[in-house]
Amino acid sequence: MNEHAFGSERITGAATWRIVFLVIQAGSSVVLFAVLGQILHRDAFAATAIAQGVLVITQTIGDFGLSQAAVSVLPARIAAGRADTAELVAGAARTYLYAAGLGLGLTLTAALVVPSAAGGPVAVSAPAAAAVIVVAGADGILRAQGEFRRPVLLMAMSELAGFAGVPVALLTHSALWTCTAISAAMTIGAIGAAIVLAAMINARPHASPRPFARASLPLGLTQIFVVLGARIDTLLAGGISGLVAAGTFEGSWRVYQLSQYAAGALATATAPFIANALGAHRHDRALTIVQRLATRLLLVGVVAAVLLGVARVPIAHVLTGSLAAPVQRVVPIFALLCPIAALGLVAFYTLVAFDGQRRFVLLTSGLGAVVNIALAAALAPSMGARGVVIGCAAGQALTSLVLLARLLTVLRTLRAMPQEPPSPPEIVNHPR
């Protein structure tokens, strides 16, 4: 791959496709969650919400940092010319297949520890966990090579298929049957992504997954701490305060995540460009991209905080249905987190592109996880879901602030480093 695939003129197109990607992905998830909240009674919806939350948790752990590595480590290594591109890609694709199996197994295990009413819905969601990881693999590896349009189509096939759960919910009003329909449909919808990964592996059938897996290891451990710093709180709330408290936290997190989708779209779209510039030792270009991204994400975070603070009541009613009353009471805590978390994404995706910084990101995420669990466990018995939200927000804020401080130090170092002289761009047509 040559540097033209990540030329500055392509950032806008990449960001546009990434925004479309997350609008479909997040929009379908939010709309499905909201529709089910209007159809199912409170306990059934709480069980379904827990199943959907566990699906995110097990997918995140099963992915084990591969998605972050695909858009940060992989483009940097391709740009540096450390190995044959097809070899790197095939190894990464094979790693994702192993991760899909891990996601399936983790979901089945989680079914044993959630409140009993949610055990069945969680268990039948296991195939969807594997499917989501397969789709993430096709998405990340394609974007690492400068292709931004096809990932949208592959993701849409799986995510939109999940709406098969709506007519089942209307007919049965059962959390178990609703989650079964969602899981089966999403798994079938992921066939296209599975074919893409299979083609990558067949191009170099003997490629080893070890180099990519080794680079992903600190990011995978970081993802575990990310789960412990936020997503585990659904299970924590359920274990300490019961089914409705768990559903309340999951609902409030879904509302908060609305604010992060736009920030995440910009950050993940720009991440391969930052990694490519750093891998090619074009530090001035990397600095420019990071600074522009930080400015835009700060604006997104401030706007999101204002919207969540002002419109939390109608948003909670639309998105969480029967859980709206408790959700709207805790959402303002997450609103305060929006600007800090948005800027934290800049620091995260820049730092993980450096081989020497991923361990620091890991330790910082671990610190945030400790703060979250300690506070949430201490406050939940007396404050219920509100205490869990406070613990989560505190851990997230600390992680973002420490990463931002580290980023400033790294950027000062980059300014003093020599630049790699630019090579003439090749004239190659790249799919957009």
PDB file of C-alpha atoms in Angstrom, residues 39-184:
ATOM      1  CA  ILE A  39     -43.307  -3.328  23.536  1.00  0.00           C
ATOM      2  CA  LEU A  40     -42.049  -5.424  26.462  1.00  0.00           C
ATOM      3  CA  HIS A  41     -43.190  -5.032  30.047  1.00  0.00           C
ATOM      4  CA  ARG A  42     -40.617  -3.791  32.558  1.00  0.00           C
ATOM      5  CA  ASP A  43     -39.152  -7.105  33.736  1.00  0.00           C
ATOM      6  CA  ALA A  44     -38.970  -8.583  30.231  1.00  0.00           C
ATOM      7  CA  PHE A  45     -37.375  -5.404  28.919  1.00  0.00           C
ATOM      8  CA  ALA A  46     -34.886  -5.330  31.812  1.00  0.00           C
ATOM      9  CA  ALA A  47     -33.886  -8.943  30.995  1.00  0.00           C
ATOM     10  CA  THR A  48     -33.510  -8.040  27.314  1.00  0.00           C
ATOM     11  CA  ALA A  49     -31.482  -4.952  28.224  1.00  0.00           C
ATOM     12  CA  ILE A  50     -29.145  -7.076  30.328  1.00  0.00           C
ATOM     13  CA  ALA A  51     -28.740  -9.529  27.437  1.00  0.00           C
ATOM     14  CA  GLN A  52     -27.877  -6.695  25.068  1.00  0.00           C
ATOM     15  CA  GLY A  53     -25.452  -5.262  27.608  1.00  0.00           C
ATOM     16  CA  VAL A  54     -23.755  -8.613  28.147  1.00  0.00           C
ATOM     17  CA  LEU A  55     -23.459  -8.961  24.370  1.00  0.00           C
ATOM     18  CA  VAL A  56     -21.434  -5.729  24.303  1.00  0.00           C
ATOM     19  CA  ILE A  57     -19.300  -6.866  27.248  1.00  0.00           C
ATOM     20  CA  THR A  58     -18.417 -10.279  25.820  1.00  0.00           C
ATOM     21  CA  GLN A  59     -17.859  -8.872  22.340  1.00  0.00           C
ATOM     22  CA  THR A  60     -15.465  -6.290  23.783  1.00  0.00           C
ATOM     23  CA  ILE A  61     -13.496  -8.877  25.762  1.00  0.00           C
ATOM     24  CA  GLY A  62     -13.576 -11.418  22.922  1.00  0.00           C
ATOM     25  CA  ASP A  63     -12.327  -8.812  20.470  1.00  0.00           C
ATOM     26  CA  PHE A  64      -9.388  -8.394  22.894  1.00  0.00           C
ATOM     27  CA  GLY A  65      -8.100  -5.131  21.455  1.00  0.00           C
ATOM     28  CA  LEU A  66      -8.068  -6.373  17.866  1.00  0.00           C
ATOM     29  CA  SER A  67     -10.296  -3.571  16.554  1.00  0.00           C
ATOM     30  CA  GLN A  68      -8.032  -0.895  18.039  1.00  0.00           C
ATOM     31  CA  ALA A  69      -4.949  -2.673  16.696  1.00  0.00           C
ATOM     32  CA  ALA A  70      -6.503  -2.973  13.235  1.00  0.00           C
ATOM     33  CA  VAL A  71      -6.863   0.799  12.858  1.00  0.00           C
ATOM     34  CA  SER A  72      -3.705   1.855  14.711  1.00  0.00           C
ATOM     35  CA  VAL A  73      -1.008  -0.835  14.777  1.00  0.00           C
ATOM     36  CA  LEU A  74      -1.757  -2.423  11.391  1.00  0.00           C
ATOM     37  CA  PRO A  75      -1.663   0.781   9.272  1.00  0.00           C
ATOM     38  CA  ALA A  76       1.555   1.870  10.999  1.00  0.00           C
ATOM     39  CA  ARG A  77       3.254  -1.458  10.273  1.00  0.00           C
ATOM     40  CA  ILE A  78       2.072  -1.498   6.683  1.00  0.00           C
ATOM     41  CA  ALA A  79       3.399   2.054   6.220  1.00  0.00           C
ATOM     42  CA  ALA A  80       6.710   1.099   7.805  1.00  0.00           C
ATOM     43  CA  GLY A  81       7.073  -1.831   5.373  1.00  0.00           C
ATOM     44  CA  ARG A  82       7.948  -4.303   8.134  1.00  0.00           C
ATOM     45  CA  ALA A  83       6.315  -7.259   6.385  1.00  0.00           C
ATOM     46  CA  ASP A  84       4.336  -8.269   3.321  1.00  0.00           C
ATOM     47  CA  THR A  85       0.918  -6.583   3.491  1.00  0.00           C
ATOM     48  CA  ALA A  86      -1.024  -9.713   2.512  1.00  0.00           C
ATOM     49  CA  GLU A  87       0.833 -11.651   5.227  1.00  0.00           C
ATOM     50  CA  LEU A  88      -0.062  -9.071   7.876  1.00  0.00           C
ATOM     51  CA  VAL A  89      -3.691  -8.951   6.752  1.00  0.00           C
ATOM     52  CA  ALA A  90      -4.109 -12.737   6.671  1.00  0.00           C
ATOM     53  CA  GLY A  91      -2.644 -13.087  10.149  1.00  0.00           C
ATOM     54  CA  ALA A  92      -4.993 -10.415  11.469  1.00  0.00           C
ATOM     55  CA  ALA A  93      -8.028 -12.070   9.838  1.00  0.00           C
ATOM     56  CA  ARG A  94      -7.175 -15.447  11.348  1.00  0.00           C
ATOM     57  CA  THR A  95      -6.877 -13.836  14.788  1.00  0.00           C
ATOM     58  CA  TYR A  96     -10.403 -12.451  14.479  1.00  0.00           C
ATOM     59  CA  LEU A  97     -11.824 -15.927  13.884  1.00  0.00           C
ATOM     60  CA  TYR A  98     -10.292 -17.147  17.135  1.00  0.00           C
ATOM     61  CA  ALA A  99     -11.690 -14.068  18.866  1.00  0.00           C
ATOM     62  CA  ALA A 100     -15.192 -14.847  17.559  1.00  0.00           C
ATOM     63  CA  GLY A 101     -15.051 -18.256  19.219  1.00  0.00           C
ATOM     64  CA  LEU A 102     -13.929 -16.617  22.454  1.00  0.00           C
ATOM     65  CA  GLY A 103     -16.843 -14.171  22.326  1.00  0.00           C
ATOM     66  CA  LEU A 104     -19.315 -17.017  21.929  1.00  0.00           C
ATOM     67  CA  GLY A 105     -17.874 -18.919  24.886  1.00  0.00           C
ATOM     68  CA  LEU A 106     -17.796 -15.848  27.133  1.00  0.00           C
ATOM     69  CA  THR A 107     -21.452 -15.109  26.463  1.00  0.00           C
ATOM     70  CA  LEU A 108     -22.488 -18.638  27.396  1.00  0.00           C
ATOM     71  CA  THR A 109     -20.456 -18.333  30.590  1.00  0.00           C
ATOM     72  CA  ALA A 110     -22.015 -14.960  31.427  1.00  0.00           C
ATOM     73  CA  ALA A 111     -25.469 -16.567  31.260  1.00  0.00           C
ATOM     74  CA  LEU A 112     -24.576 -18.395  34.469  1.00  0.00           C
ATOM     75  CA  VAL A 113     -23.895 -15.243  36.519  1.00  0.00           C
ATOM     76  CA  VAL A 114     -26.604 -12.776  35.487  1.00  0.00           C
ATOM     77  CA  PRO A 115     -29.940 -12.597  37.358  1.00  0.00           C
ATOM     78  CA  SER A 116     -31.854 -15.811  36.624  1.00  0.00           C
ATOM     79  CA  ALA A 117     -34.546 -14.051  34.585  1.00  0.00           C
ATOM     80  CA  ALA A 118     -31.857 -12.916  32.125  1.00  0.00           C
ATOM     81  CA  GLY A 119     -29.948 -16.215  31.903  1.00  0.00           C
ATOM     82  CA  GLY A 120     -31.858 -17.621  28.935  1.00  0.00           C
ATOM     83  CA  PRO A 121     -31.846 -14.379  26.898  1.00  0.00           C
ATOM     84  CA  VAL A 122     -28.096 -14.037  27.463  1.00  0.00           C
ATOM     85  CA  ALA A 123     -27.369 -17.646  26.450  1.00  0.00           C
ATOM     86  CA  VAL A 124     -29.270 -17.427  23.158  1.00  0.00           C
ATOM     87  CA  SER A 125     -27.377 -14.200  22.335  1.00  0.00           C
ATOM     88  CA  ALA A 126     -24.035 -16.065  22.178  1.00  0.00           C
ATOM     89  CA  PRO A 127     -23.983 -16.543  18.363  1.00  0.00           C
ATOM     90  CA  ALA A 128     -24.560 -12.808  17.927  1.00  0.00           C
ATOM     91  CA  ALA A 129     -21.448 -12.079  20.023  1.00  0.00           C
ATOM     92  CA  ALA A 130     -19.347 -14.122  17.595  1.00  0.00           C
ATOM     93  CA  ALA A 131     -21.052 -12.486  14.606  1.00  0.00           C
ATOM     94  CA  VAL A 132     -20.332  -8.969  15.882  1.00  0.00           C
ATOM     95  CA  ILE A 133     -16.613  -9.807  16.245  1.00  0.00           C
ATOM     96  CA  VAL A 134     -16.468 -11.192  12.694  1.00  0.00           C
ATOM     97  CA  VAL A 135     -18.043  -7.997  11.351  1.00  0.00           C
ATOM     98  CA  ALA A 136     -15.614  -5.893  13.405  1.00  0.00           C
ATOM     99  CA  GLY A 137     -12.737  -7.856  11.891  1.00  0.00           C
ATOM    100  CA  ALA A 138     -13.759  -7.184   8.304  1.00  0.00           C
ATOM    101  CA  ASP A 139     -14.382  -3.534   9.180  1.00  0.00           C
ATOM    102  CA  GLY A 140     -11.043  -2.907  10.897  1.00  0.00           C
ATOM    103  CA  ILE A 141      -8.813  -4.727   8.425  1.00  0.00           C
ATOM    104  CA  LEU A 142     -10.435  -3.115   5.389  1.00  0.00           C
ATOM    105  CA  ARG A 143     -10.048   0.362   6.905  1.00  0.00           C
ATOM    106  CA  ALA A 144      -6.422  -0.395   7.767  1.00  0.00           C
ATOM    107  CA  GLN A 145      -5.858  -0.691   4.004  1.00  0.00           C
ATOM    108  CA  GLY A 146      -7.661   2.526   3.122  1.00  0.00           C
ATOM    109  CA  GLU A 147     -11.073   1.071   2.216  1.00  0.00           C
ATOM    110  CA  PHE A 148     -13.953   2.810   3.954  1.00  0.00           C
ATOM    111  CA  ARG A 149     -17.145   2.089   2.025  1.00  0.00           C
ATOM    112  CA  ARG A 150     -17.422  -1.706   2.068  1.00  0.00           C
ATOM    113  CA  PRO A 151     -17.303  -1.938   5.891  1.00  0.00           C
ATOM    114  CA  VAL A 152     -20.552   0.064   6.011  1.00  0.00           C
ATOM    115  CA  LEU A 153     -22.350  -2.446   3.810  1.00  0.00           C
ATOM    116  CA  LEU A 154     -21.055  -5.474   5.731  1.00  0.00           C
ATOM    117  CA  MET A 155     -22.059  -3.994   9.087  1.00  0.00           C
ATOM    118  CA  ALA A 156     -25.515  -2.929   7.878  1.00  0.00           C
ATOM    119  CA  MET A 157     -26.308  -6.487   6.746  1.00  0.00           C
ATOM    120  CA  SER A 158     -25.832  -7.781  10.289  1.00  0.00           C
ATOM    121  CA  GLU A 159     -27.098  -4.887  12.420  1.00  0.00           C
ATOM    122  CA  LEU A 160     -30.316  -4.254  10.501  1.00  0.00           C
ATOM    123  CA  ALA A 161     -31.106  -7.962  10.545  1.00  0.00           C
ATOM    124  CA  GLY A 162     -31.514  -7.660  14.323  1.00  0.00           C
ATOM    125  CA  PHE A 163     -34.884  -5.986  13.807  1.00  0.00           C
ATOM    126  CA  ALA A 164     -36.269  -9.486  13.247  1.00  0.00           C
ATOM    127  CA  GLY A 165     -36.699  -9.390  17.029  1.00  0.00           C
ATOM    128  CA  VAL A 166     -39.425  -6.730  16.851  1.00  0.00           C
ATOM    129  CA  PRO A 167     -42.259  -8.858  15.378  1.00  0.00           C
ATOM    130  CA  VAL A 168     -41.240 -11.687  17.701  1.00  0.00           C
ATOM    131  CA  ALA A 169     -41.505  -9.326  20.683  1.00  0.00           C
ATOM    132  CA  LEU A 170     -44.953  -8.203  19.522  1.00  0.00           C
ATOM    133  CA  LEU A 171     -46.157 -11.784  19.179  1.00  0.00           C
ATOM    134  CA  THR A 172     -44.633 -13.321  22.300  1.00  0.00           C
ATOM    135  CA  HIS A 173     -43.771 -10.467  24.735  1.00  0.00           C
ATOM    136  CA  SER A 174     -40.968 -12.820  25.772  1.00  0.00           C
ATOM    137  CA  ALA A 175     -37.373 -11.746  26.418  1.00  0.00           C
ATOM    138  CA  LEU A 176     -36.121 -15.229  25.541  1.00  0.00           C
ATOM    139  CA  TRP A 177     -37.794 -15.463  22.139  1.00  0.00           C
ATOM    140  CA  THR A 178     -37.001 -11.844  21.304  1.00  0.00           C
ATOM    141  CA  CYS A 179     -33.281 -12.334  21.991  1.00  0.00           C
ATOM    142  CA  THR A 180     -33.302 -15.627  20.066  1.00  0.00           C
ATOM    143  CA  ALA A 181     -34.673 -13.898  16.967  1.00  0.00           C
ATOM    144  CA  ILE A 182     -32.209 -11.007  17.238  1.00  0.00           C
ATOM    145  CA  SER A 183     -29.235 -13.332  17.659  1.00  0.00           C
ATOM    146  CA  ALA A 184     -30.168 -15.667  14.800  1.00  0.00           C
TER     147      ALA A 184
END
